[in-house]
Short mmCIF file of C-alpha atoms in Angstrom, two decimals:
data_model
loop_
_atom_site.label_atom_id
_atom_site.label_comp_id
_atom_site.label_asym_id
_atom_site.label_seq_id
_atom_site.Cartn_x
_atom_site.Cartn_y
_atom_site.Cartn_z
CA MET A 42 58.25 115.48 -65.41
CA LYS A 43 60.45 118.38 -66.47
CA LYS A 44 63.45 116.40 -65.36
CA TYR A 45 62.60 113.49 -67.62
CA LEU A 46 61.92 115.76 -70.52
CA PHE A 47 65.34 117.29 -69.94
CA LEU A 48 66.89 113.84 -69.68
CA SER A 49 65.38 112.66 -72.92
CA LEU A 50 66.37 115.88 -74.64
CA ALA A 51 69.90 115.44 -73.33
CA GLY A 52 69.77 111.89 -74.61
CA LEU A 53 68.71 113.01 -78.05
CA LEU A 54 71.43 115.63 -78.09
CA MET A 55 74.03 113.05 -77.08
CA ALA A 56 72.82 110.72 -79.80
CA ALA A 57 73.04 113.52 -82.33
CA LEU A 58 76.56 114.35 -81.17
CA ALA A 59 77.62 110.73 -81.15
CA THR A 60 76.42 110.09 -84.69
CA GLY A 61 78.04 113.44 -85.33
CA GLN A 62 78.49 113.46 -89.03
CA SER A 63 75.67 114.27 -91.36
CA GLN A 64 75.16 111.79 -94.10
CA TYR A 65 74.96 112.49 -97.81
CA LYS A 66 71.44 112.09 -99.07
CA ALA A 67 69.93 112.23 -102.53
CA GLY A 68 70.44 115.63 -104.13
CA ASP A 69 73.67 116.44 -102.25
CA ILE A 70 76.89 117.08 -104.14
CA ALA A 71 79.48 114.44 -103.32
CA SER A 72 83.15 115.27 -103.13
CA ASP A 73 85.77 113.49 -105.14
CA PHE A 74 88.68 111.76 -103.40
CA ARG A 75 92.12 110.36 -104.10
CA LEU A 76 92.65 106.89 -102.68
CA LYS A 77 95.07 104.02 -103.21
CA ASN A 78 93.81 100.95 -105.06
CA VAL A 79 95.05 97.40 -104.55
CA LYS A 80 97.76 97.91 -107.20
CA GLY A 81 99.13 100.87 -105.28
CA GLU A 82 97.87 103.45 -107.80
CA MET A 83 96.00 106.56 -106.73
CA VAL A 84 92.43 106.76 -108.03
CA SER A 85 90.10 109.77 -108.31
CA LEU A 86 86.57 109.63 -109.62
CA SER A 87 87.19 112.59 -111.96
CA GLU A 88 90.04 110.70 -113.64
CA ILE A 89 87.88 107.70 -114.54
CA LYS A 90 87.01 108.05 -118.22
CA ASP A 91 83.66 107.29 -119.85
CA ALA A 92 81.67 107.16 -116.63
CA ASP A 93 78.25 108.77 -116.26
CA GLY A 94 78.42 108.07 -112.57
CA PHE A 95 79.55 105.55 -109.98
CA ILE A 96 78.34 102.89 -107.62
CA VAL A 97 80.46 103.80 -104.58
CA ALA A 98 80.35 100.91 -102.12
CA PHE A 99 81.77 101.16 -98.61
CA TRP A 100 83.14 97.68 -98.37
CA CYS A 101 85.66 95.52 -96.47
CA ASN A 102 87.20 92.05 -96.33
CA THR A 103 85.72 90.88 -93.06
CA CYS A 104 82.05 91.75 -92.62
CA PRO A 105 79.70 88.77 -93.05
CA VAL A 106 77.05 91.00 -94.63
CA VAL A 107 79.62 92.23 -97.16
CA LYS A 108 80.47 88.61 -97.91
CA LYS A 109 76.78 87.87 -98.47
CA TYR A 110 76.70 90.69 -101.02
CA ASP A 111 80.08 90.01 -102.62
CA GLN A 112 78.78 88.28 -105.73
CA ARG A 113 75.98 90.82 -106.06
CA LEU A 114 78.45 93.73 -106.11
CA GLN A 115 80.51 91.96 -108.78
CA ASP A 116 77.33 91.39 -110.79
CA LEU A 117 76.40 95.07 -110.47
CA HIS A 118 79.79 96.05 -111.88
CA ALA A 119 79.53 93.54 -114.73
CA LYS A 120 76.07 94.78 -115.64
CA TYR A 121 76.40 98.54 -115.11
CA ALA A 122 80.04 99.41 -115.84
CA PRO A 123 79.35 98.98 -119.59
CA LYS A 124 76.33 101.26 -119.14
CA GLY A 125 78.44 104.01 -117.58
CA TYR A 126 78.22 103.18 -113.86
CA PRO A 127 81.25 101.24 -112.60
CA VAL A 128 81.58 100.02 -109.02
CA ILE A 129 84.14 101.78 -106.82
CA ALA A 130 84.57 99.83 -103.58
CA ILE A 131 86.15 101.60 -100.59
CA ASN A 132 87.41 99.94 -97.43
CA PRO A 133 87.31 102.48 -94.56
CA ASN A 134 88.09 100.09 -91.67
CA ASP A 135 91.06 100.78 -89.41
CA PRO A 136 93.35 97.71 -89.61
CA ALA A 137 94.48 98.41 -86.03
CA VAL A 138 90.91 97.58 -84.95
CA SER A 139 90.16 95.05 -87.69
CA PRO A 140 93.42 93.37 -88.77
CA GLY A 141 91.68 91.54 -91.62
CA ASP A 142 91.03 94.86 -93.33
CA SER A 143 94.62 95.96 -94.02
CA TRP A 144 95.69 97.02 -97.51
CA GLU A 145 97.65 93.76 -97.90
CA LYS A 146 94.53 91.77 -97.06
CA MET A 147 92.55 93.89 -99.52
CA LYS A 148 94.99 92.84 -102.24
CA GLU A 149 94.46 89.20 -101.28
CA THR A 150 90.66 89.58 -101.31
CA ALA A 151 90.64 91.36 -104.67
CA THR A 152 92.85 88.66 -106.21
CA ALA A 153 91.03 85.73 -104.64
CA LYS A 154 87.64 87.02 -105.71
CA GLY A 155 88.77 88.42 -109.02
CA TYR A 156 87.38 91.90 -108.42
CA ALA A 157 87.03 93.63 -111.78
CA PHE A 158 86.27 96.94 -110.05
CA GLU A 159 88.53 99.35 -108.18
CA TYR A 160 88.97 98.44 -104.51
CA LEU A 161 90.32 101.48 -102.63
CA PHE A 162 91.69 101.97 -99.15
CA ASP A 163 90.33 104.93 -97.17
CA GLU A 164 93.28 104.90 -94.78
CA THR A 165 92.47 108.23 -93.08
CA GLN A 166 88.73 107.42 -93.02
CA GLU A 167 88.12 110.93 -94.36
CA VAL A 168 86.02 109.76 -97.29
CA ALA A 169 83.77 107.60 -95.12
CA ARG A 170 83.32 110.50 -92.70
CA LYS A 171 82.61 112.97 -95.47
CA TYR A 172 80.06 110.67 -97.11
CA GLY A 173 78.60 109.82 -93.72
CA ALA A 174 78.96 106.08 -94.22
CA THR A 175 78.21 104.18 -91.01
CA ASN A 176 78.49 100.56 -91.99
CA THR A 177 79.67 98.08 -94.55
CA PRO A 178 78.09 97.46 -96.96
CA HIS A 179 76.83 100.98 -97.64
CA ILE A 180 76.10 102.00 -101.22
CA TYR A 181 76.16 105.51 -102.72
CA ILE A 182 75.07 105.91 -106.33
CA LEU A 183 76.47 109.10 -107.85
CA ALA A 184 75.80 110.67 -111.26
CA TRP A 185 77.73 113.36 -113.12
CA LYS A 186 75.54 116.41 -113.70
CA ASP A 187 77.06 119.64 -115.05
CA GLY A 188 80.50 118.62 -113.83
CA LYS A 189 79.27 117.80 -110.36
CA LEU A 190 78.79 114.45 -108.68
CA VAL A 191 75.18 114.33 -107.53
CA VAL A 192 74.12 111.76 -104.93
CA GLU A 193 71.19 109.80 -106.38
CA TYR A 194 70.81 106.90 -103.96
CA VAL A 195 72.12 105.91 -100.53
CA GLY A 196 71.56 102.57 -98.85
CA ALA A 197 71.35 98.85 -99.50
CA ILE A 198 71.81 96.86 -102.72
CA ASP A 199 68.51 95.05 -102.20
CA ASN A 200 66.10 93.99 -99.46
CA ASN A 201 67.36 90.51 -98.68
CA ALA A 202 70.90 90.20 -97.35
CA ASP A 203 70.55 86.49 -96.68
CA ASP A 204 69.34 85.33 -100.07
CA ALA A 205 69.80 87.23 -103.34
CA SER A 206 67.13 85.21 -105.12
CA ALA A 207 64.56 86.10 -102.44
CA ALA A 208 65.13 89.85 -102.73
CA ASP A 209 62.00 91.40 -104.23
CA ARG A 210 63.32 94.96 -104.14
CA LYS A 211 66.60 95.56 -105.93
CA TYR A 212 67.08 99.14 -104.81
CA ALA A 213 70.48 99.75 -106.44
CA GLU A 214 69.42 98.30 -109.79
CA GLU A 215 66.13 100.19 -109.71
CA ALA A 216 67.99 103.46 -109.09
CA LEU A 217 70.55 102.74 -111.83
CA ASN A 218 67.88 101.77 -114.36
CA SER A 219 66.04 105.03 -113.66
CA LEU A 220 69.24 107.05 -114.09
CA ILE A 221 70.08 105.31 -117.37
CA ARG A 222 66.55 106.00 -118.67
CA GLY A 223 66.94 109.62 -117.58
CA GLU A 224 64.19 109.28 -115.00
CA GLU A 225 63.92 110.37 -111.40
CA VAL A 226 65.09 107.74 -108.87
CA ALA A 227 61.94 106.53 -107.05
CA VAL A 228 63.52 105.17 -103.85
CA ALA A 229 66.53 107.34 -103.09
CA GLY A 230 67.38 106.05 -99.63
CA THR A 231 67.13 102.80 -97.67
CA ARG A 232 68.62 101.46 -94.47
CA ALA A 233 70.04 98.05 -93.83
CA ILE A 234 71.84 96.09 -91.15
CA GLY A 235 75.58 95.97 -91.63
CA CYS A 236 78.88 95.98 -89.76
CA THR A 237 79.81 99.21 -88.04
CA ILE A 238 82.78 100.90 -89.71
CA LYS A 239 85.81 100.22 -87.52
CA TRP A 240 86.81 103.79 -86.69
CA LYS A 241 90.25 104.66 -85.40
CA LYS A 242 90.33 104.69 -81.60
CA GLY A 243 90.75 107.91 -79.68
CA MET B 121 70.35 53.04 -100.53
CA LYS B 122 66.53 52.95 -100.64
CA THR B 123 66.47 51.72 -97.08
CA LYS B 124 68.82 54.51 -96.10
CA LEU B 125 66.45 57.09 -97.57
CA LEU B 126 63.45 55.49 -95.91
CA ILE B 127 65.08 55.41 -92.49
CA THR B 128 66.18 59.02 -92.97
CA LEU B 129 62.63 60.08 -93.72
CA LEU B 130 61.13 58.13 -90.83
CA LEU B 131 63.69 59.44 -88.37
CA LEU B 132 63.26 62.98 -89.63
CA MET B 133 59.52 62.78 -89.10
CA ALA B 134 59.84 61.24 -85.66
CA ALA B 135 62.73 63.32 -84.41
CA CYS B 136 61.40 66.63 -85.72
CA GLN B 137 58.67 66.33 -83.13
CA LEU B 138 61.41 66.47 -80.54
CA ASN B 139 64.11 68.57 -82.01
CA CYS B 140 65.15 69.23 -85.57
CA ARG B 141 68.83 69.42 -84.73
CA LEU B 142 68.63 65.90 -83.44
CA ALA B 143 67.18 64.74 -86.74
CA TYR B 144 70.01 66.37 -88.67
CA PHE B 145 72.46 64.66 -86.39
CA ILE B 146 70.91 61.24 -86.98
CA ILE B 147 70.85 61.86 -90.72
CA ALA B 148 74.47 62.90 -90.68
CA LEU B 149 75.30 59.84 -88.61
CA GLN B 150 73.80 57.52 -91.21
CA PHE B 151 76.12 58.73 -93.88
CA PHE B 152 79.10 57.85 -91.75
CA VAL B 153 77.82 54.35 -91.17
CA PRO B 154 78.57 51.73 -93.87
CA ASP B 155 75.53 50.77 -95.97
CA GLU B 156 75.31 47.15 -94.90
CA ILE B 157 75.19 48.05 -91.22
CA VAL B 158 72.37 50.53 -91.75
CA ASN B 159 70.52 48.02 -93.87
CA ASN B 160 70.91 45.33 -91.23
CA SER B 161 69.95 47.55 -88.36
CA SER B 162 67.02 49.12 -90.17
CA ARG B 163 65.71 45.67 -91.03
CA ARG B 164 65.94 44.77 -87.39
CA MET B 165 64.31 47.97 -86.27
CA PHE B 166 61.49 48.15 -88.76
CA ILE B 167 60.81 44.69 -90.10
CA VAL B 168 61.34 43.01 -86.76
CA GLU B 169 62.35 39.69 -88.22
CA ASN B 170 65.09 39.36 -85.66
CA HIS B 171 64.59 40.26 -82.03
CA SER B 172 68.21 40.68 -81.10
CA CYS B 173 69.35 44.28 -81.49
CA SER B 174 72.69 44.82 -83.12
CA MET B 175 75.23 47.00 -81.33
CA ARG B 176 74.64 49.70 -83.95
CA THR B 177 70.88 49.84 -83.33
CA PHE B 178 71.53 50.00 -79.60
CA PHE B 179 73.93 52.88 -80.20
CA VAL B 180 71.35 54.75 -82.27
CA ILE B 181 68.70 54.34 -79.56
CA ILE B 182 71.09 55.63 -76.89
CA LEU B 183 71.84 58.62 -79.10
CA LEU B 184 68.13 59.27 -79.60
CA LEU B 185 67.61 59.27 -75.84
CA ALA B 186 70.64 61.47 -75.20
CA GLY B 187 69.50 63.86 -77.89
CA GLY B 188 66.02 63.98 -76.44
CA ILE B 189 67.38 64.88 -73.02
CA SER B 190 69.71 67.55 -74.39
CA SER B 191 66.83 69.04 -76.38
CA LEU B 192 65.00 69.64 -73.10
CA THR B 193 67.79 71.83 -71.80
CA ALA B 194 68.55 73.57 -75.12
CA GLN B 195 67.82 77.26 -75.29
CA GLU B 196 64.55 78.10 -76.98
CA ILE B 197 64.31 81.35 -78.86
CA THR B 198 61.44 83.70 -79.60
CA ARG B 199 61.19 84.73 -83.24
CA ILE B 200 59.77 88.16 -83.85
CA GLY B 201 58.64 90.22 -86.81
CA VAL B 202 57.79 93.87 -87.29
CA ALA B 203 54.50 93.63 -85.33
CA GLU B 204 56.26 92.17 -82.29
CA LEU B 205 59.03 94.78 -82.54
CA ASP B 206 56.37 97.50 -82.59
CA GLU B 207 54.81 95.96 -79.49
CA ILE B 208 58.14 96.10 -77.65
CA LEU B 209 58.79 99.70 -78.69
CA VAL B 210 55.40 101.00 -77.51
CA SER B 211 55.37 98.98 -74.28
CA PRO B 212 53.55 101.21 -71.77
CA THR B 213 54.94 99.60 -68.60
CA ASP B 214 56.88 101.73 -66.15
CA GLU B 215 60.14 99.87 -66.61
CA LEU B 216 63.44 100.87 -68.13
CA HIS B 217 63.64 98.84 -71.34
CA VAL B 218 67.16 98.13 -72.54
CA VAL B 219 66.89 96.81 -76.08
CA ASN B 220 70.16 95.73 -77.67
CA PHE B 221 70.47 94.89 -81.39
CA TRP B 222 73.25 92.42 -82.09
CA ALA B 223 74.33 89.35 -84.07
CA THR B 224 76.74 86.46 -83.54
CA TRP B 225 78.63 87.54 -86.68
CA CYS B 226 79.36 90.99 -85.22
CA PRO B 227 82.55 90.91 -83.06
CA PRO B 228 81.87 94.13 -81.06
CA CYS B 229 78.35 92.81 -80.35
CA VAL B 230 79.76 89.56 -79.03
CA THR B 231 82.21 91.51 -76.86
CA GLU B 232 79.49 93.52 -75.15
CA LEU B 233 76.94 90.70 -74.83
CA PRO B 234 78.32 89.39 -71.49
CA TYR B 235 77.80 92.87 -69.96
CA PHE B 236 74.11 92.69 -70.84
CA GLU B 237 73.91 89.15 -69.52
CA LYS B 238 75.61 90.15 -66.26
CA LEU B 239 73.57 93.32 -65.68
CA SER B 240 70.32 91.58 -66.57
CA LYS B 241 70.96 89.34 -63.56
CA GLU B 242 72.12 92.20 -61.39
CA TYR B 243 68.99 94.23 -62.14
CA GLU B 244 66.51 91.36 -61.99
CA GLY B 245 63.29 92.57 -60.33
CA LYS B 246 64.61 96.14 -60.16
CA GLY B 247 62.51 97.70 -62.90
CA VAL B 248 64.83 97.04 -65.81
CA LYS B 249 63.75 94.87 -68.74
CA PHE B 250 66.53 93.64 -71.02
CA ILE B 251 65.68 92.43 -74.51
CA LEU B 252 68.51 91.28 -76.78
CA ILE B 253 67.30 91.28 -80.38
CA SER B 254 69.48 89.12 -82.59
CA LEU B 255 69.80 90.04 -86.25
CA ASP B 256 71.39 86.77 -87.22
CA PHE B 257 70.30 85.56 -90.63
CA PRO B 258 67.19 83.37 -90.46
CA SER B 259 69.17 80.58 -92.14
CA GLN B 260 71.63 80.59 -89.21
CA ILE B 261 69.24 80.52 -86.24
CA GLU B 262 69.38 76.77 -85.68
CA ASN B 263 72.97 76.08 -86.61
CA ARG B 264 74.67 79.21 -85.28
CA LEU B 265 72.60 81.44 -82.99
CA ILE B 266 71.12 78.78 -80.71
CA PRO B 267 74.44 76.90 -80.28
CA PHE B 268 76.10 80.27 -79.54
CA LEU B 269 73.57 81.01 -76.79
CA ASP B 270 74.03 77.50 -75.36
CA THR B 271 77.83 77.68 -75.40
CA ASN B 272 77.93 81.13 -73.82
CA LYS B 273 75.20 80.26 -71.31
CA ILE B 274 73.13 83.32 -72.21
CA THR B 275 69.98 83.28 -70.10
CA ALA B 276 68.85 86.85 -70.80
CA ASP B 277 65.75 87.45 -72.94
CA VAL B 278 67.02 86.91 -76.49
CA ARG B 279 64.65 87.23 -79.44
CA VAL B 280 65.53 86.92 -83.08
CA MET B 281 64.24 89.30 -85.74
CA THR B 282 63.16 87.26 -88.74
CA ASN B 283 62.07 90.16 -90.95
CA ILE B 284 65.20 90.97 -92.94
CA ASP B 285 63.57 93.65 -95.06
CA TYR B 286 65.53 95.96 -92.77
CA ASN B 287 64.45 99.16 -94.45
CA SER B 288 60.87 98.47 -93.40
CA TRP B 289 61.62 98.72 -89.68
CA ILE B 290 65.02 100.28 -88.86
CA GLU B 291 63.60 103.78 -88.68
CA LYS B 292 61.02 102.69 -86.11
CA VAL B 293 63.84 102.03 -83.65
CA ASP B 294 65.52 105.39 -84.18
CA ALA B 295 65.51 108.05 -86.86
CA ASN B 296 69.32 108.26 -86.72
CA TRP B 297 70.04 104.56 -86.98
CA GLN B 298 71.65 103.62 -90.29
CA GLY B 299 71.69 99.90 -89.58
CA ASN B 300 75.12 99.51 -87.98
CA ILE B 301 75.31 97.16 -85.01
CA PRO B 302 75.62 96.99 -82.07
CA VAL B 303 73.19 99.69 -80.98
CA THR B 304 71.12 99.91 -77.81
CA LEU B 305 67.84 101.67 -77.16
CA PHE B 306 66.95 102.72 -73.61
CA PHE B 307 63.35 103.73 -72.98
CA ASN B 308 60.61 104.03 -70.42
CA ASN B 309 57.46 105.11 -72.22
CA ALA B 310 55.61 105.70 -68.93
CA LYS B 311 58.22 108.30 -68.01
CA GLU B 312 58.86 109.56 -71.53
CA ILE B 313 62.48 108.52 -71.39
CA ARG B 314 64.18 107.54 -74.63
CA TYR B 315 67.86 107.33 -75.48
CA PHE B 316 69.42 105.65 -78.50
CA HIS B 317 73.05 104.62 -78.09
CA PRO B 318 74.47 104.32 -81.62
CA GLU B 319 77.54 102.22 -80.88
CA GLU B 320 79.06 99.57 -78.63
CA LEU B 321 79.09 99.84 -74.84
CA GLU B 322 81.62 99.06 -72.16
CA GLU B 323 80.31 97.46 -68.96
CA ASP B 324 80.79 100.67 -66.95
CA LYS B 325 79.05 102.79 -69.56
CA LEU B 326 76.09 100.39 -69.70
CA ARG B 327 75.73 100.47 -65.92
CA GLU B 328 76.06 104.26 -65.91
CA LEU B 329 73.29 104.63 -68.50
CA ILE B 330 71.01 102.24 -66.62
CA ILE B 331 71.50 104.17 -63.38
CA LYS B 332 70.95 107.45 -65.21
CA TYR B 333 67.68 106.47 -66.86
CA LEU B 334 66.38 104.37 -63.97
CA GLN B 335 65.79 107.46 -61.82
#
């Protein structure tokens, strides 16, 4: 019996080590970053004027779940950028593992889809690691409070990846509406199926 | 055109009893066949004013038969919801359960799937129960998942999760799982063994873990 207990403990420990990073959760202070957008310019959150916060979306060109949510992310930007919360999409995938996620392909995607939001390349994967993103899509809603970026929501855009019209919980919108009204975010974290971030090998 | 709609409806009703994919095929077929031929053949089939079958009608019947036979060999799939997932997770039997979460749209999942298929055969009757839970979108079960299983000759126990309100059940599988796939859960509730593997597996690693937790 002791042996099995030890085994399962070892298993848990291994799992904890393997997931390694701790993930930002509501209430944490998020760090800013400096990443290249599809025009080749460097973008930092603190340099974006007139924003009360951000919808940071770990994103990519290739994941079918991202594709399902593509229009919904564009709609979020169209609706909430004027209200102070623009979308900042970040592709953390290693192009050596996922060739469709290179910076050149990001440019193509942004042009083809007419992205009105910033689409940034997390080439070193440092931002994804720091935020604790595990998959694409993975949404972090941040709000400026006393000069700090406070994490207000982490998770999915809504509760139906397959069909936007069938989603009866729009988590991201609910969180943003609460923030804009100056209220507490009711659901501050959700989990959803997505594509594993393609980490650099070795 | 009216006749075309009528024959579509009739065939859909009849063929759905056998296999929905077959019905779609027949419907698709009709739209590739010129109107006058369908009209002629449907008159012959349904009004029976002429006993001689046209070549086209004969062709359709052959296809119906062929489709019926292929539907017998086609892979069937068990659809599960949260209640059935719960049932799997609390299974009290003294077996090593290897539960893999995957989808056809996930390349690393597709890469590791043959290892599960291979080891499920290797460990048949040896106290290991493999369950491969597909997270393919419900709208792609018939047209993508089932053909994928057929093409790749997957005979392992594949079930498809139809509850896509992921947040309502992900945490039940493991507290650390953020929803990335593939992941694999190893457990034997009778022996209080539980290990959650949060990423893809190589064949050797999968075998190693099975041997480790099978003790």
